[in-house]
mmCIF file of C-alpha atoms and ligand atoms in Angstrom:
data_model
loop_
_atom_site.group_PDB
_atom_site.id
_atom_site.type_symbol
_atom_site.label_atom_id
_atom_site.label_comp_id
_atom_site.label_asym_id
_atom_site.label_seq_id
_atom_site.Cartn_x
_atom_site.Cartn_y
_atom_site.Cartn_z
ATOM 1 C CA MET K 1027 -7.947 87.119 -42.808
ATOM 2 C CA ALA K 1028 -8.359 87.195 -39.342
ATOM 3 C CA ALA K 1029 -9.913 83.042 -38.327
ATOM 4 C CA ARG K 1030 -13.040 83.219 -36.952
ATOM 5 C CA VAL K 1031 -13.883 83.017 -33.280
ATOM 6 C CA LEU K 1032 -15.813 79.760 -32.360
ATOM 7 C CA ASN K 1033 -17.561 80.823 -29.228
ATOM 8 C CA GLY K 1034 -17.455 77.117 -26.591
ATOM 9 C CA ASN K 1035 -18.464 79.324 -24.027
ATOM 10 C CA GLU K 1036 -21.940 80.584 -26.606
ATOM 11 C CA ILE K 1037 -22.692 77.509 -27.612
ATOM 12 C CA ALA K 1038 -22.633 75.871 -24.009
ATOM 13 C CA ALA K 1039 -24.928 78.266 -22.833
ATOM 14 C CA GLU K 1040 -27.091 77.248 -25.356
ATOM 15 C CA PHE K 1041 -27.038 73.536 -24.661
ATOM 16 C CA ARG K 1042 -27.063 74.068 -20.822
ATOM 17 C CA ALA K 1043 -30.595 75.870 -21.078
ATOM 18 C CA GLU K 1044 -31.798 72.881 -23.354
ATOM 19 C CA VAL K 1045 -30.542 70.608 -20.314
ATOM 20 C CA ALA K 1046 -32.408 72.876 -17.740
ATOM 21 C CA VAL K 1047 -35.034 72.495 -19.810
ATOM 22 C CA SER K 1048 -35.218 68.643 -20.193
ATOM 23 C CA ALA K 1049 -34.370 68.254 -16.432
ATOM 24 C CA GLY K 1050 -36.953 70.268 -15.343
ATOM 25 C CA GLN K 1051 -39.467 68.333 -17.494
ATOM 26 C CA LEU K 1052 -38.400 64.537 -15.984
ATOM 27 C CA ALA K 1053 -39.008 66.061 -12.798
ATOM 28 C CA SER K 1054 -42.220 67.525 -13.641
ATOM 29 C CA THR K 1055 -43.399 63.853 -15.483
ATOM 30 C CA SER K 1056 -41.489 61.481 -13.484
ATOM 31 C CA GLY K 1057 -39.896 63.306 -9.887
ATOM 32 C CA VAL K 1058 -37.348 62.465 -10.602
ATOM 33 C CA ILE K 1059 -34.385 65.098 -10.149
ATOM 34 C CA PRO K 1060 -31.433 64.130 -11.935
ATOM 35 C CA GLY K 1061 -27.995 63.914 -9.613
ATOM 36 C CA LEU K 1062 -24.141 63.870 -9.970
ATOM 37 C CA ALA K 1063 -21.683 62.776 -8.195
ATOM 38 C CA ALA K 1064 -18.522 64.123 -8.526
ATOM 39 C CA VAL K 1065 -15.277 62.613 -7.003
ATOM 40 C CA LEU K 1066 -11.933 64.253 -5.759
ATOM 41 C CA VAL K 1067 -9.085 62.629 -4.749
ATOM 42 C CA GLY K 1068 -6.068 64.751 -4.245
ATOM 43 C CA ASP K 1069 -5.569 68.459 -4.050
ATOM 44 C CA ASP K 1070 -4.537 69.895 -7.895
ATOM 45 C CA PRO K 1071 -5.743 72.519 -8.285
ATOM 46 C CA ALA K 1072 -6.189 72.588 -11.939
ATOM 47 C CA SER K 1073 -9.158 69.417 -11.351
ATOM 48 C CA ALA K 1074 -10.097 71.544 -8.208
ATOM 49 C CA VAL K 1075 -12.000 74.300 -10.455
ATOM 50 C CA TYR K 1076 -13.190 71.912 -13.016
ATOM 51 C CA VAL K 1077 -15.071 70.028 -10.551
ATOM 52 C CA ARG K 1078 -16.325 73.329 -8.690
ATOM 53 C CA ASN K 1079 -17.417 74.338 -11.944
ATOM 54 C CA LYS K 1080 -18.919 71.293 -13.015
ATOM 55 C CA GLY K 1081 -21.422 71.871 -9.274
ATOM 56 C CA ARG K 1082 -22.349 74.987 -10.609
ATOM 57 C CA ALA K 1083 -23.461 74.257 -13.669
ATOM 58 C CA CYS K 1084 -25.339 71.577 -12.111
ATOM 59 C CA ALA K 1085 -26.975 73.401 -9.943
ATOM 60 C CA GLU K 1086 -27.710 76.139 -12.594
ATOM 61 C CA ALA K 1087 -29.445 72.914 -14.853
ATOM 62 C CA GLY K 1088 -31.422 71.959 -12.307
ATOM 63 C CA ILE K 1089 -29.312 68.896 -11.406
ATOM 64 C CA PHE K 1090 -29.088 68.101 -7.735
ATOM 65 C CA SER K 1091 -25.125 67.178 -7.352
ATOM 66 C CA GLU K 1092 -22.346 66.131 -3.896
ATOM 67 C CA ILE K 1093 -18.542 67.016 -4.811
ATOM 68 C CA PHE K 1094 -16.874 64.162 -2.909
ATOM 69 C CA TYR K 1095 -13.433 65.472 -1.642
ATOM 70 C CA TRP K 1096 -11.040 62.237 -0.597
ATOM 71 C CA PRO K 1097 -7.587 63.317 0.317
ATOM 72 C CA SER K 1098 -4.339 63.004 -1.616
ATOM 73 C CA HIS K 1099 -3.215 59.458 0.554
ATOM 74 C CA ALA K 1100 -6.791 58.084 -0.110
ATOM 75 C CA ARG K 1101 -5.828 54.009 -0.336
ATOM 76 C CA GLN K 1102 -7.188 52.911 -3.628
ATOM 77 C CA ASP K 1103 -9.560 49.960 -1.594
ATOM 78 C CA ASP K 1104 -11.204 52.468 0.261
ATOM 79 C CA LEU K 1105 -11.728 54.165 -3.067
ATOM 80 C CA LEU K 1106 -13.384 51.277 -4.884
ATOM 81 C CA ALA K 1107 -15.657 50.776 -1.861
ATOM 82 C CA PHE K 1108 -16.999 54.230 -2.459
ATOM 83 C CA ILE K 1109 -17.397 54.176 -5.669
ATOM 84 C CA ASP K 1110 -20.058 50.799 -4.996
ATOM 85 C CA ARG K 1111 -21.525 52.889 -2.334
ATOM 86 C CA LEU K 1112 -21.971 55.568 -5.191
ATOM 87 C CA ASN K 1113 -23.365 52.905 -7.962
ATOM 88 C CA ALA K 1114 -26.023 51.929 -5.305
ATOM 89 C CA ASP K 1115 -27.022 55.305 -4.299
ATOM 90 C CA SER K 1116 -30.494 56.028 -5.996
ATOM 91 C CA ARG K 1117 -30.054 59.714 -5.717
ATOM 92 C CA PHE K 1118 -27.390 59.897 -7.882
ATOM 93 C CA HIS K 1119 -27.973 58.828 -11.727
ATOM 94 C CA GLY K 1120 -24.322 59.796 -12.937
ATOM 95 C CA ILE K 1121 -20.400 59.547 -11.315
ATOM 96 C CA LEU K 1122 -17.715 61.184 -12.218
ATOM 97 C CA VAL K 1123 -14.315 60.363 -11.049
ATOM 98 C CA GLN K 1124 -12.417 63.607 -11.727
ATOM 99 C CA LEU K 1125 -8.695 62.858 -13.691
ATOM 100 C CA PRO K 1126 -6.158 62.816 -12.981
ATOM 101 C CA LEU K 1127 -5.371 60.401 -9.616
ATOM 102 C CA PRO K 1128 -3.105 60.531 -7.578
ATOM 103 C CA GLU K 1129 0.206 57.887 -8.641
ATOM 104 C CA GLN K 1130 -0.526 55.244 -5.966
ATOM 105 C CA LEU K 1131 -4.186 55.013 -7.728
ATOM 106 C CA ASP K 1132 -4.725 52.901 -10.647
ATOM 107 C CA GLU K 1133 -7.278 55.026 -13.149
ATOM 108 C CA THR K 1134 -8.099 51.968 -15.150
ATOM 109 C CA THR K 1135 -9.332 50.034 -11.911
ATOM 110 C CA VAL K 1136 -10.998 52.968 -10.381
ATOM 111 C CA ILE K 1137 -13.201 54.075 -14.180
ATOM 112 C CA GLN K 1138 -14.218 50.473 -14.633
ATOM 113 C CA ARG K 1139 -15.611 50.019 -10.682
ATOM 114 C CA VAL K 1140 -18.391 53.032 -12.123
ATOM 115 C CA ASP K 1141 -21.279 51.277 -13.536
ATOM 116 C CA PRO K 1142 -21.771 51.738 -16.795
ATOM 117 C CA ARG K 1143 -25.473 53.519 -16.509
ATOM 118 C CA LYS K 1144 -23.758 55.602 -14.032
ATOM 119 C CA ASP K 1145 -20.466 56.534 -16.527
ATOM 120 C CA VAL K 1146 -21.368 59.892 -17.397
ATOM 121 C CA ASP K 1147 -18.005 60.397 -18.214
ATOM 122 C CA GLY K 1148 -18.507 58.045 -20.888
ATOM 123 C CA LEU K 1149 -15.231 56.706 -20.185
ATOM 124 C CA HIS K 1150 -16.095 52.699 -18.970
ATOM 125 C CA PRO K 1151 -14.412 50.397 -21.551
ATOM 126 C CA VAL K 1152 -18.368 49.371 -21.808
ATOM 127 C CA ASN K 1153 -19.901 52.704 -23.288
ATOM 128 C CA GLN K 1154 -16.389 53.278 -24.877
ATOM 129 C CA GLY K 1155 -16.490 50.039 -26.917
ATOM 130 C CA ARG K 1156 -20.398 50.615 -27.558
ATOM 131 C CA VAL K 1157 -18.943 54.276 -29.033
ATOM 132 C CA LEU K 1158 -16.932 52.075 -31.383
ATOM 133 C CA GLN K 1159 -19.215 50.458 -32.615
ATOM 134 C CA GLY K 1160 -21.991 52.657 -32.997
ATOM 135 C CA GLU K 1161 -23.968 51.811 -30.442
ATOM 136 C CA PRO K 1162 -26.063 53.740 -28.313
ATOM 137 C CA ALA K 1163 -23.963 54.864 -25.424
ATOM 138 C CA PHE K 1164 -22.402 57.963 -22.641
ATOM 139 C CA LEU K 1165 -20.242 59.554 -25.036
ATOM 140 C CA PRO K 1166 -17.016 61.300 -23.508
ATOM 141 C CA CYS K 1167 -17.701 64.826 -22.822
ATOM 142 C CA THR K 1168 -14.816 66.287 -24.641
ATOM 143 C CA PRO K 1169 -15.262 64.209 -27.982
ATOM 144 C CA PHE K 1170 -19.235 64.875 -27.654
ATOM 145 C CA GLY K 1171 -18.571 68.822 -26.964
ATOM 146 C CA VAL K 1172 -16.210 68.567 -30.255
ATOM 147 C CA GLN K 1173 -18.561 66.771 -32.307
ATOM 148 C CA GLN K 1174 -20.993 69.315 -31.016
ATOM 149 C CA LEU K 1175 -19.435 72.430 -31.216
ATOM 150 C CA LEU K 1176 -18.437 71.857 -34.973
ATOM 151 C CA LEU K 1177 -21.884 70.929 -35.530
ATOM 152 C CA ARG K 1178 -23.679 73.570 -34.568
ATOM 153 C CA SER K 1179 -20.968 76.062 -35.946
ATOM 154 C CA GLY K 1180 -22.057 75.190 -39.377
ATOM 155 C CA TYR K 1181 -18.821 72.280 -39.505
ATOM 156 C CA ASP K 1182 -19.933 69.352 -40.555
ATOM 157 C CA PRO K 1183 -17.006 66.714 -40.169
ATOM 158 C CA ALA K 1184 -19.205 64.290 -42.877
ATOM 159 C CA GLY K 1185 -16.389 63.988 -45.648
ATOM 160 C CA LYS K 1186 -13.704 66.017 -44.216
ATOM 161 C CA HIS K 1187 -10.129 64.964 -43.668
ATOM 162 C CA VAL K 1188 -10.400 65.382 -39.799
ATOM 163 C CA VAL K 1189 -6.904 65.026 -38.245
ATOM 164 C CA ILE K 1190 -6.227 64.125 -34.522
ATOM 165 C CA VAL K 1191 -3.335 65.175 -32.459
ATOM 166 C CA GLY K 1192 -3.187 62.969 -29.325
ATOM 167 C CA ARG K 1193 -4.122 59.344 -28.204
ATOM 168 C CA SER K 1194 -5.593 60.063 -24.807
ATOM 169 C CA ASN K 1195 -8.636 57.424 -23.748
ATOM 170 C CA ILE K 1196 -10.614 60.636 -22.667
ATOM 171 C CA VAL K 1197 -10.126 63.107 -25.514
ATOM 172 C CA GLY K 1198 -8.041 61.301 -28.937
ATOM 173 C CA LYS K 1199 -9.100 57.667 -29.302
ATOM 174 C CA PRO K 1200 -12.878 58.292 -28.052
ATOM 175 C CA LEU K 1201 -12.854 61.160 -30.524
ATOM 176 C CA ALA K 1202 -11.400 59.352 -33.567
ATOM 177 C CA ALA K 1203 -14.087 56.600 -32.850
ATOM 178 C CA LEU K 1204 -16.060 59.539 -32.981
ATOM 179 C CA LEU K 1205 -15.788 61.102 -36.215
ATOM 180 C CA MET K 1206 -15.481 58.213 -38.008
ATOM 181 C CA GLN K 1207 -18.966 56.475 -37.145
ATOM 182 C CA ARG K 1208 -21.223 56.139 -40.082
ATOM 183 C CA ALA K 1209 -24.180 58.575 -38.473
ATOM 184 C CA PRO K 1210 -25.254 61.909 -38.330
ATOM 185 C CA GLY K 1211 -22.009 64.301 -37.026
ATOM 186 C CA GLY K 1212 -19.817 61.359 -38.544
ATOM 187 C CA ASN K 1213 -18.017 60.365 -41.577
ATOM 188 C CA ALA K 1214 -15.567 61.849 -41.182
ATOM 189 C CA THR K 1215 -12.009 60.442 -42.868
ATOM 190 C CA VAL K 1216 -9.810 60.426 -39.555
ATOM 191 C CA THR K 1217 -6.253 60.206 -39.095
ATOM 192 C CA VAL K 1218 -4.577 60.431 -35.717
ATOM 193 C CA CYS K 1219 -1.235 61.409 -34.558
ATOM 194 C CA HIS K 1220 0.798 60.770 -31.682
ATOM 195 C CA THR K 1221 4.782 61.299 -30.196
ATOM 196 C CA ARG K 1222 5.948 58.300 -32.208
ATOM 197 C CA THR K 1223 3.918 59.731 -35.604
ATOM 198 C CA ARG K 1224 6.730 61.073 -38.321
ATOM 199 C CA ASP K 1225 6.532 64.391 -40.188
ATOM 200 C CA LEU K 1226 3.794 65.672 -38.260
ATOM 201 C CA PRO K 1227 3.164 68.867 -39.892
ATOM 202 C CA GLU K 1228 2.748 67.658 -43.350
ATOM 203 C CA ILE K 1229 0.075 64.790 -41.759
ATOM 204 C CA THR K 1230 -1.557 68.319 -39.808
ATOM 205 C CA ARG K 1231 -1.481 70.451 -42.981
ATOM 206 C CA GLN K 1232 -3.684 67.981 -44.481
ATOM 207 C CA ALA K 1233 -6.354 68.649 -42.250
ATOM 208 C CA ASP K 1234 -9.632 69.770 -42.922
ATOM 209 C CA ILE K 1235 -10.384 70.348 -39.428
ATOM 210 C CA LEU K 1236 -7.492 69.955 -36.934
ATOM 211 C CA VAL K 1237 -7.668 68.613 -33.519
ATOM 212 C CA ALA K 1238 -4.873 69.813 -31.155
ATOM 213 C CA ALA K 1239 -5.559 67.175 -27.915
ATOM 214 C CA MET K 1240 -2.024 66.170 -26.849
ATOM 215 C CA GLY K 1241 -1.804 68.574 -23.859
ATOM 216 C CA VAL K 1242 1.328 70.831 -24.205
ATOM 217 C CA PRO K 1243 1.257 74.208 -24.701
ATOM 218 C CA GLY K 1244 1.547 76.391 -28.002
ATOM 219 C CA ALA K 1245 2.962 72.840 -29.876
ATOM 220 C CA ILE K 1246 0.584 73.805 -33.566
ATOM 221 C CA GLY K 1247 2.219 76.215 -34.963
ATOM 222 C CA ALA K 1248 0.604 78.266 -37.893
ATOM 223 C CA ASP K 1249 3.713 75.991 -39.950
ATOM 224 C CA MET K 1250 1.465 72.919 -38.989
ATOM 225 C CA VAL K 1251 -2.004 74.655 -40.241
ATOM 226 C CA ARG K 1252 -2.889 74.454 -44.257
ATOM 227 C CA LYS K 1253 -4.918 78.102 -44.785
ATOM 228 C CA GLY K 1254 -8.540 77.576 -44.410
ATOM 229 C CA ALA K 1255 -8.686 74.995 -41.671
ATOM 230 C CA VAL K 1256 -10.659 74.698 -38.747
ATOM 231 C CA VAL K 1257 -8.606 74.581 -35.305
ATOM 232 C CA ILE K 1258 -9.939 72.843 -32.340
ATOM 233 C CA ASP K 1259 -7.926 73.277 -29.039
ATOM 234 C CA VAL K 1260 -8.535 71.241 -26.611
ATOM 235 C CA GLY K 1261 -5.651 71.746 -24.577
ATOM 236 C CA ILE K 1262 -5.888 73.772 -21.436
ATOM 237 C CA ASN K 1263 -2.023 74.390 -19.956
ATOM 238 C CA ARG K 1264 -1.205 76.347 -17.194
ATOM 239 C CA VAL K 1265 1.656 78.394 -17.349
ATOM 240 C CA ASP K 1266 3.461 80.736 -15.537
ATOM 241 C CA ASP K 1267 2.595 84.612 -15.728
ATOM 242 C CA ALA K 1268 3.828 87.222 -13.106
ATOM 243 C CA SER K 1269 1.581 89.578 -14.903
ATOM 244 C CA ARG K 1270 -1.656 87.597 -13.775
ATOM 245 C CA ARG K 1271 -2.920 87.964 -10.273
ATOM 246 C CA ARG K 1272 -2.513 84.344 -9.572
ATOM 247 C CA GLY K 1273 0.293 84.144 -11.478
ATOM 248 C CA TYR K 1274 -0.729 81.829 -13.793
ATOM 249 C CA ARG K 1275 -2.452 81.775 -17.218
ATOM 250 C CA LEU K 1276 -4.263 79.113 -19.565
ATOM 251 C CA VAL K 1277 -3.778 78.384 -23.051
ATOM 252 C CA GLY K 1278 -4.150 75.983 -25.097
ATOM 253 C CA ASP K 1279 -2.065 73.115 -27.476
ATOM 254 C CA VAL K 1280 -1.934 75.741 -30.402
ATOM 255 C CA GLU K 1281 -0.097 79.009 -30.670
ATOM 256 C CA TYR K 1282 -2.964 81.138 -31.291
ATOM 257 C CA GLU K 1283 -2.399 84.358 -32.750
ATOM 258 C CA ALA K 1284 -0.111 82.822 -35.315
ATOM 259 C CA VAL K 1285 -2.533 79.987 -36.076
ATOM 260 C CA ALA K 1286 -5.855 82.151 -35.987
ATOM 261 C CA ALA K 1287 -4.254 84.299 -38.608
ATOM 262 C CA LYS K 1288 -4.428 81.279 -40.931
ATOM 263 C CA ALA K 1289 -6.931 79.170 -39.799
ATOM 264 C CA GLU K 1290 -10.775 79.535 -41.139
ATOM 265 C CA ALA K 1291 -12.183 79.258 -37.083
ATOM 266 C CA ILE K 1292 -10.165 78.401 -34.265
ATOM 267 C CA THR K 1293 -11.690 77.881 -30.457
ATOM 268 C CA PRO K 1294 -9.975 79.906 -27.770
ATOM 269 C CA VAL K 1295 -9.073 78.842 -24.336
ATOM 270 C CA PRO K 1296 -10.186 79.306 -22.127
ATOM 271 C CA GLY K 1297 -13.728 79.680 -23.740
ATOM 272 C CA GLY K 1298 -13.784 76.745 -26.064
ATOM 273 C CA ILE K 1299 -13.444 73.614 -25.908
ATOM 274 C CA GLY K 1300 -13.712 74.023 -21.900
ATOM 275 C CA PRO K 1301 -17.701 74.381 -21.623
ATOM 276 C CA MET K 1302 -18.372 72.454 -23.815
ATOM 277 C CA THR K 1303 -16.870 69.780 -21.599
ATOM 278 C CA ILE K 1304 -19.384 70.482 -19.099
ATOM 279 C CA ALA K 1305 -22.236 70.708 -20.768
ATOM 280 C CA MET K 1306 -22.066 67.425 -22.069
ATOM 281 C CA LEU K 1307 -21.664 65.851 -18.852
ATOM 282 C CA LEU K 1308 -24.920 68.126 -17.924
ATOM 283 C CA ARG K 1309 -26.585 66.676 -21.248
ATOM 284 C CA ASN K 1310 -25.251 62.902 -20.069
ATOM 285 C CA THR K 1311 -26.710 63.358 -16.203
ATOM 286 C CA VAL K 1312 -30.255 63.997 -17.206
ATOM 287 C CA GLU K 1313 -30.050 61.495 -20.157
ATOM 288 C CA ALA K 1314 -28.818 58.690 -17.096
ATOM 289 C CA ALA K 1315 -31.712 59.548 -15.217
ATOM 290 C CA ARG K 1316 -33.747 59.416 -17.729
ATOM 291 C CA HIS K 1317 -32.855 56.057 -19.077
ATOM 292 C CA THR K 1318 -32.781 54.412 -15.503
ATOM 293 C CA ALA K 1319 -35.931 52.275 -16.369
ATOM 294 C CA THR K 1320 -35.460 52.073 -20.452
ATOM 295 C CA ALA K 1321 -34.415 51.165 -23.720
ATOM 296 C CA LEU K 1322 -29.781 51.952 -22.891
ATOM 297 C CA ASN K 1323 -30.299 50.401 -19.325
ATOM 298 C CA ASN K 1324 -31.352 47.061 -20.921
ATOM 299 C CA ALA K 1325 -29.089 47.300 -23.623
ATOM 300 C CA LEU K 1326 -25.672 48.290 -20.977
ATOM 301 C CA GLU K 1327 -26.935 45.259 -18.895
ATOM 302 C CA ALA K 1328 -27.523 42.407 -21.603
ATOM 303 C CA ALA K 1329 -23.879 43.632 -22.736
ATOM 304 C CA LEU K 1330 -22.559 43.434 -19.591
ATOM 305 C CA ARG K 1331 -24.354 39.796 -19.075
ATOM 306 C CA SER K 1332 -22.570 38.580 -21.439
ATOM 307 C CA ALA K 1333 -19.107 39.567 -21.012
ATOM 308 C CA ASP K 1334 -19.633 37.706 -17.757
ATOM 309 C CA ALA K 1335 -20.877 35.092 -19.667
ATOM 310 C CA ASN K 1336 -17.794 34.998 -21.493
ATOM 311 C CA GLN K 1337 -14.996 35.844 -18.870
HETATM 312 N N1 GUN U 1703 -9.681 65.528 -16.455
HETATM 313 C C1 GUN U 1703 -9.904 66.462 -17.354
HETATM 314 N N2 GUN U 1703 -10.662 66.122 -18.016
HETATM 315 C C2 GUN U 1703 -11.915 65.242 -17.434
HETATM 316 C C3 GUN U 1703 -12.909 64.954 -18.016
HETATM 317 O O1 GUN U 1703 -13.798 64.756 -18.531
HETATM 318 N N3 GUN U 1703 -13.520 63.912 -17.167
HETATM 319 C C4 GUN U 1703 -12.694 63.525 -16.111
HETATM 320 N N4 GUN U 1703 -12.985 62.591 -15.412
HETATM 321 N N5 GUN U 1703 -11.525 64.128 -16.214
HETATM 322 C C5 GUN U 1703 -10.935 64.848 -16.645
#
């Protein structure tokens, strides 16, 4: 039987509608309009599309946003000084620096420059550390989106064996941390596989929920999937396709047709995890605006103080 298709567009639309209500309530009760600053460095066409889509989604949800374009030859010091300005700009509760960055820029340094209270991407080590420890934090948008898509589709990860293929800081590692937590939406048994994993298919076939997040088109074939598994495809890859107007099409990390014939459920690409990532960014931005003067803020400040004291 063909797999159930988990429609990320539909579930993300539900989230975006909820976020719009929260943003409206926040504006009417406190006068605060949530604001997002998006920084795009260079001319990577895929990144430009993602950032534009994020800006459009903000507008629809009642979030003020501005995109700041930097040339591909941007200097690190200039970019860091600009992030300092955004950190101090009260119009923006959230800051997003679209990745990847051009080669001359150090991603780690740039990400660490964003104030953790404005890190709605959930990539700052303070937020990632807090996720690992099960403390309140901004959850990284893609892992958060994977978790919420599973829950809203009726696939609670609790007690399930989740196999994640890919160990990036943006998806694999934080997703493992999120799903293994002793918390609602967590309690999974998690295995993380990567390029040095021996006999990968042997392990992926043990997954109740298989998450492909390695950025390699079609890398997960049907032989790597257990019959009846739930398959989440995080990959978004451009492959040449002369039959398309744009000259390319988007494919995931999963061989969709073959795996869909075997899985219980599968996310498509596009229209799966991509829209969920954007919905979670909006949600984090409204939360950032709401938390400006609350407990999360205080907790992050205390964490920063103790980190400073320990340096
Ligand atoms: N590049 C690909 N995905 C993401 C994301 O979720 N956040 C940022 N900042 N860059 C990305």
